[in-house]
Amino acid sequence: MPSSLADMEKLIDQIALPTFLLLVDDGGDIRFQALNKAHVDAIGIETEAIRGKTPAEFFPPRVAETLLANYTICVQENRSYRYEEVLNLLSSERWWDTTLSPLRDDDGRVIGVLGIALDITEARSRELKAA
């Protein structure tokens, strides 16, 4: 396990899929910490533009509510959570298959979330056209 946030950020940059790191602050707010290169390339948002912000501080209300609802399930239930969603993350509307995993401190308290997202837009478009 990486020993620091900097180590975790370096680790996620080694993952070829869009990956993001969220932190749960002392007040319980969920904040963006980092996006890996694959995620930046996919959505066109740089880590520095989003770091330290809550979903509501960065995204339009409907997108922020959707993101926060999913992140909150992972944090409150302290378990991995997988779901599909359609989001417009400032670049274009896309379908995502996302898996969230809680990051815990030594006492088992959730202090962050690691997210890996697959862009399944093309597959969903083919399914809808075939229907």
Coordinates of N, CA and C in Angstrom, one line a residue:
M1 N 0.9 -1.2 0.0 CA 0.0 0.0 0.0 C 0.9 1.2 0.0
P2 N 0.6 2.2 -0.8 CA 1.4 3.4 -0.9 C 1.4 4.1 0.5
S3 N 2.5 4.7 0.9 CA 2.6 5.3 2.2 C 2.1 6.8 2.3
S4 N 1.9 7.4 1.1 CA 1.4 8.8 1.1 C 0.5 9.0 -0.1
L5 N -0.1 10.2 0.0 CA -0.9 10.6 -1.2 C -0.1 10.7 -2.4
A6 N 1.1 11.3 -2.3 CA 2.0 11.4 -3.5 C 2.3 10.0 -4.1
D7 N 2.5 9.0 -3.2 CA 2.7 7.7 -3.7 C 1.5 7.1 -4.4
M8 N 0.3 7.4 -3.8 CA -1.0 6.9 -4.4 C -1.2 7.6 -5.8
E9 N -0.9 8.9 -5.9 CA -1.0 9.6 -7.2 C -0.1 9.0 -8.2
K10 N 1.1 8.7 -7.8 CA 2.1 8.1 -8.8 C 1.6 6.7 -9.2
L11 N 1.0 6.0 -8.3 CA 0.5 4.6 -8.6 C -0.7 4.7 -9.6
I12 N -1.6 5.6 -9.4 CA -2.8 5.6 -10.3 C -2.3 6.0 -11.7
D13 N -1.2 6.8 -11.8 CA -0.8 7.1 -13.2 C -0.2 5.9 -13.9
Q14 N 0.0 4.8 -13.2 CA 0.5 3.6 -13.9 C -0.7 2.8 -14.5
I15 N -1.9 3.1 -14.1 CA -3.1 2.4 -14.6 C -3.5 3.0 -15.9
A16 N -3.8 2.1 -16.9 CA -4.1 2.5 -18.2 C -5.5 2.9 -18.4
L17 N -6.4 2.7 -17.4 CA -7.8 3.0 -17.5 C -8.0 4.3 -16.8
P18 N -9.1 5.1 -17.1 CA -9.4 6.3 -16.4 C -9.6 6.0 -14.9
T19 N -8.7 6.6 -14.1 CA -8.7 6.4 -12.7 C -8.7 7.7 -11.9
F20 N -9.4 7.7 -10.8 CA -9.4 8.9 -10.0 C -9.3 8.6 -8.5
L21 N -8.8 9.6 -7.7 CA -8.7 9.4 -6.3 C -9.5 10.5 -5.6
L22 N -10.3 10.1 -4.7 CA -11.1 11.1 -3.9 C -10.6 11.0 -2.4
L23 N -10.7 12.1 -1.7 CA -10.5 12.1 -0.3 C -11.7 12.5 0.5
V24 N -11.8 11.9 1.7 CA -12.9 12.3 2.6 C -12.3 13.1 3.7
D25 N -12.7 14.4 3.7 CA -12.0 15.3 4.7 C -12.6 15.1 6.1
D26 N -12.0 15.8 7.1 CA -12.4 15.6 8.5 C -13.9 15.9 8.7
G27 N -14.5 16.8 7.9 CA -15.9 17.1 8.0 C -16.8 16.2 7.2
G28 N -16.2 15.2 6.6 CA -17.0 14.2 5.9 C -17.3 14.5 4.4
D29 N -16.8 15.7 4.0 CA -17.0 16.0 2.6 C -16.0 15.2 1.7
I30 N -16.5 14.8 0.5 CA -15.8 14.1 -0.5 C -15.2 15.0 -1.5
R31 N -13.9 15.0 -1.6 CA -13.2 16.0 -2.5 C -12.3 15.2 -3.5
F32 N -12.2 15.8 -4.7 CA -11.3 15.2 -5.7 C -9.8 15.5 -5.2
Q33 N -9.0 14.4 -5.4 CA -7.6 14.6 -5.1 C -6.7 14.5 -6.4
A34 N -7.0 13.5 -7.3 CA -6.2 13.3 -8.5 C -7.0 12.6 -9.5
L35 N -6.6 12.9 -10.8 CA -7.1 12.1 -12.0 C -5.8 11.6 -12.6
N36 N -5.8 10.4 -13.1 CA -4.6 9.9 -13.8 C -4.7 10.4 -15.2
K37 N -3.6 10.2 -16.0 CA -3.4 10.7 -17.3 C -4.5 10.1 -18.2
A38 N -4.9 8.9 -18.1 CA -6.0 8.3 -18.9 C -7.3 9.0 -18.7
H39 N -7.5 9.4 -17.4 CA -8.8 10.1 -17.1 C -8.8 11.5 -17.7
V40 N -7.6 12.2 -17.5 CA -7.5 13.6 -18.0 C -7.7 13.5 -19.6
D41 N -7.1 12.5 -20.2 CA -7.2 12.4 -21.7 C -8.7 12.2 -22.1
A42 N -9.4 11.4 -21.3 CA -10.8 11.0 -21.6 C -11.7 12.2 -21.4
I43 N -11.6 13.0 -20.4 CA -12.6 14.0 -20.1 C -12.1 15.4 -20.3
G44 N -10.8 15.6 -20.5 CA -10.3 17.0 -20.7 C -10.2 17.9 -19.5
I45 N -10.2 17.3 -18.3 CA -10.1 18.1 -17.1 C -8.8 17.7 -16.4
E46 N -8.0 18.7 -16.1 CA -6.7 18.5 -15.5 C -6.9 18.4 -14.0
T47 N -6.0 17.6 -13.4 CA -6.1 17.4 -11.9 C -6.1 18.7 -11.2
E48 N -5.2 19.6 -11.5 CA -5.1 20.8 -10.8 C -6.3 21.7 -10.8
A49 N -7.2 21.5 -11.8 CA -8.4 22.3 -11.9 C -9.5 21.7 -11.0
I50 N -9.3 20.5 -10.5 CA -10.4 19.9 -9.7 C -9.9 19.5 -8.3
R51 N -8.6 19.4 -8.1 CA -8.1 19.0 -6.8 C -8.6 19.8 -5.7
G52 N -9.1 19.1 -4.6 CA -9.6 19.8 -3.4 C -11.0 20.3 -3.5
K53 N -11.6 20.1 -4.6 CA -13.0 20.5 -4.8 C -14.0 19.4 -4.6
T54 N -15.2 19.7 -4.1 CA -16.2 18.7 -4.0 C -16.9 18.7 -5.4
P55 N -17.7 17.6 -5.6 CA -18.4 17.6 -6.9 C -19.2 18.9 -7.1
A56 N -19.9 19.4 -6.1 CA -20.8 20.6 -6.2 C -19.9 21.8 -6.5
E57 N -18.7 21.9 -6.1 CA -17.9 23.0 -6.3 C -17.3 23.1 -7.8
F58 N -17.4 22.0 -8.5 CA -16.8 21.9 -9.8 C -17.8 21.7 -10.9
F59 N -18.8 20.8 -10.7 CA -19.7 20.4 -11.8 C -21.0 21.1 -11.7
P60 N -21.8 21.1 -12.8 CA -23.2 21.6 -12.7 C -24.0 20.8 -11.7
P61 N -25.0 21.3 -11.1 CA -25.8 20.6 -10.1 C -26.2 19.2 -10.3
R62 N -26.8 18.9 -11.5 CA -27.3 17.6 -11.8 C -26.1 16.6 -11.8
V63 N -25.0 16.9 -12.5 CA -23.8 16.0 -12.5 C -23.3 15.8 -11.1
A64 N -23.1 16.9 -10.4 CA -22.6 16.9 -9.0 C -23.4 16.0 -8.1
E65 N -24.8 16.1 -8.2 CA -25.6 15.2 -7.4 C -25.5 13.8 -7.7
T66 N -25.4 13.5 -9.0 CA -25.2 12.1 -9.5 C -23.9 11.5 -8.9
L67 N -22.8 12.3 -9.1 CA -21.5 11.8 -8.7 C -21.5 11.6 -7.2
L68 N -21.9 12.6 -6.4 CA -21.9 12.5 -5.0 C -22.7 11.4 -4.4
A69 N -23.9 11.1 -5.1 CA -24.7 10.0 -4.6 C -24.0 8.7 -4.7
N70 N -23.3 8.5 -5.8 CA -22.5 7.2 -5.9 C -21.3 7.2 -5.0
Y71 N -20.6 8.3 -4.9 CA -19.4 8.3 -4.0 C -19.9 8.0 -2.6
T72 N -21.0 8.6 -2.2 CA -21.5 8.5 -0.8 C -21.9 7.0 -0.5
I73 N -22.4 6.3 -1.4 CA -22.7 4.9 -1.2 C -21.4 4.1 -0.8
C74 N -20.4 4.3 -1.6 CA -19.1 3.7 -1.3 C -18.6 4.0 0.1
V75 N -18.6 5.3 0.4 CA -18.1 5.8 1.7 C -18.9 5.3 2.9
Q76 N -20.2 5.5 2.8 CA -21.1 5.2 3.9 C -21.2 3.7 4.2
E77 N -21.3 2.9 3.1 CA -21.4 1.5 3.2 C -20.0 0.8 3.4
N78 N -18.9 1.6 3.2 CA -17.6 1.0 3.4 C -17.4 -0.2 2.6
R79 N -17.8 -0.2 1.3 CA -17.6 -1.3 0.4 C -17.4 -0.8 -1.0
S80 N -16.9 -1.7 -1.9 CA -16.8 -1.4 -3.3 C -18.2 -1.3 -3.9
Y81 N -18.3 -0.5 -4.9 CA -19.6 -0.2 -5.5 C -19.3 0.0 -7.0
R82 N -20.1 -0.8 -7.8 CA -20.0 -0.7 -9.3 C -21.3 -0.3 -9.8
Y83 N -21.3 0.6 -10.8 CA -22.5 1.1 -11.4 C -22.2 1.6 -12.8
E84 N -23.3 1.8 -13.6 CA -23.2 2.5 -14.9 C -24.0 3.8 -14.8
E85 N -23.5 4.8 -15.6 CA -24.2 6.1 -15.6 C -23.8 6.8 -16.9
V86 N -24.7 7.7 -17.2 CA -24.5 8.6 -18.3 C -24.2 10.0 -17.7
L87 N -23.0 10.5 -18.1 CA -22.6 11.8 -17.6 C -22.1 12.7 -18.7
N88 N -22.2 14.0 -18.5 CA -21.6 15.0 -19.4 C -20.6 15.7 -18.5
L89 N -19.3 15.3 -18.7 CA -18.2 15.8 -17.8 C -17.5 16.9 -18.6
L90 N -18.2 17.9 -19.0 CA -17.6 19.1 -19.7 C -17.1 18.8 -21.1
S91 N -16.9 17.6 -21.5 CA -16.4 17.3 -22.8 C -17.6 16.8 -23.8
S92 N -18.2 15.8 -23.3 CA -19.4 15.3 -24.1 C -20.1 14.3 -23.2
E93 N -21.3 13.9 -23.6 CA -22.1 12.9 -22.9 C -21.5 11.5 -23.2
R94 N -21.2 10.8 -22.1 CA -20.7 9.5 -22.2 C -21.3 8.5 -21.2
W95 N -21.3 7.2 -21.6 CA -21.6 6.2 -20.7 C -20.4 5.7 -20.0
W96 N -20.5 5.5 -18.6 CA -19.3 5.0 -17.8 C -19.8 3.8 -17.0
D97 N -18.9 2.8 -17.0 CA -19.0 1.7 -16.1 C -17.9 1.9 -15.0
T98 N -18.3 2.3 -13.8 CA -17.4 2.7 -12.8 C -17.4 1.8 -11.6
T99 N -16.2 1.6 -11.1 CA -16.1 0.8 -9.8 C -15.3 1.7 -8.8
L100 N -16.0 1.8 -7.7 CA -15.4 2.6 -6.6 C -15.0 1.7 -5.5
S101 N -13.8 1.9 -4.9 CA -13.3 1.1 -3.8 C -12.9 2.0 -2.7
P102 N -13.3 1.7 -1.4 CA -13.0 2.6 -0.3 C -11.5 2.4 0.1
L103 N -10.9 3.5 0.5 CA -9.5 3.5 1.0 C -9.7 3.8 2.5
R104 N -9.1 2.9 3.3 CA -9.3 3.0 4.8 C -8.0 3.3 5.5
D105 N -8.2 3.9 6.7 CA -7.1 4.1 7.6 C -6.9 2.9 8.4
D106 N -5.9 2.9 9.3 CA -5.6 1.7 10.1 C -6.8 1.3 11.0
D107 N -7.7 2.2 11.3 CA -8.8 1.9 12.1 C -10.1 1.4 11.3
G108 N -9.9 1.3 10.0 CA -11.0 0.9 9.1 C -11.9 2.0 8.7
R109 N -11.6 3.2 9.1 CA -12.5 4.4 8.7 C -12.1 4.7 7.2
V110 N -13.2 5.0 6.4 CA -13.0 5.4 5.0 C -12.4 6.8 5.0
I111 N -11.2 6.9 4.4 CA -10.6 8.2 4.2 C -10.5 8.7 2.8
G112 N -10.8 7.8 1.9 CA -10.8 8.1 0.5 C -11.5 7.0 -0.4
V113 N -11.5 7.3 -1.7 CA -12.1 6.4 -2.6 C -11.2 6.3 -3.9
L114 N -11.0 5.1 -4.4 CA -10.3 4.9 -5.6 C -11.3 4.5 -6.6
G115 N -11.4 5.3 -7.7 CA -12.4 5.0 -8.8 C -11.7 4.6 -10.1
I116 N -12.2 3.6 -10.7 CA -11.8 3.2 -12.1 C -13.0 3.2 -13.0
A117 N -12.9 3.9 -14.1 CA -14.1 4.1 -15.0 C -13.8 3.7 -16.4
L118 N -14.7 2.9 -16.9 CA -14.5 2.4 -18.3 C -15.5 3.2 -19.2
D119 N -15.1 3.8 -20.2 CA -15.9 4.5 -21.2 C -16.6 3.5 -22.1
I120 N -17.9 3.2 -21.9 CA -18.6 2.2 -22.6 C -19.6 2.8 -23.6
T121 N -19.3 4.1 -24.0 CA -20.2 4.8 -24.9 C -20.5 4.1 -26.2
E122 N -19.4 3.7 -26.8 CA -19.5 3.0 -28.1 C -20.4 1.7 -28.0
A123 N -20.1 0.9 -27.0 CA -20.9 -0.3 -26.8 C -22.3 0.0 -26.6
R124 N -22.7 1.0 -25.8 CA -24.0 1.3 -25.5 C -24.7 1.9 -26.8
S125 N -24.0 2.7 -27.6 CA -24.6 3.2 -28.8 C -24.9 2.1 -29.8
R126 N -24.0 1.1 -29.9 CA -24.3 -0.1 -30.8 C -25.5 -0.9 -30.3
E127 N -25.6 -1.0 -28.9 CA -26.8 -1.7 -28.4 C -28.1 -1.0 -28.7
L128 N -28.1 0.3 -28.5 CA -29.3 1.1 -28.7 C -29.7 1.1 -30.2
K129 N -28.7 1.1 -31.1 CA -29.0 1.1 -32.5 C -29.5 -0.3 -33.0
A130 N -29.1 -1.3 -32.3 CA -29.5 -2.7 -32.6 C -30.9 -3.0 -32.1
A131 N -31.3 -2.2 -31.1 CA -32.6 -2.5 -30.4 C -33.8 -2.1 -31.3

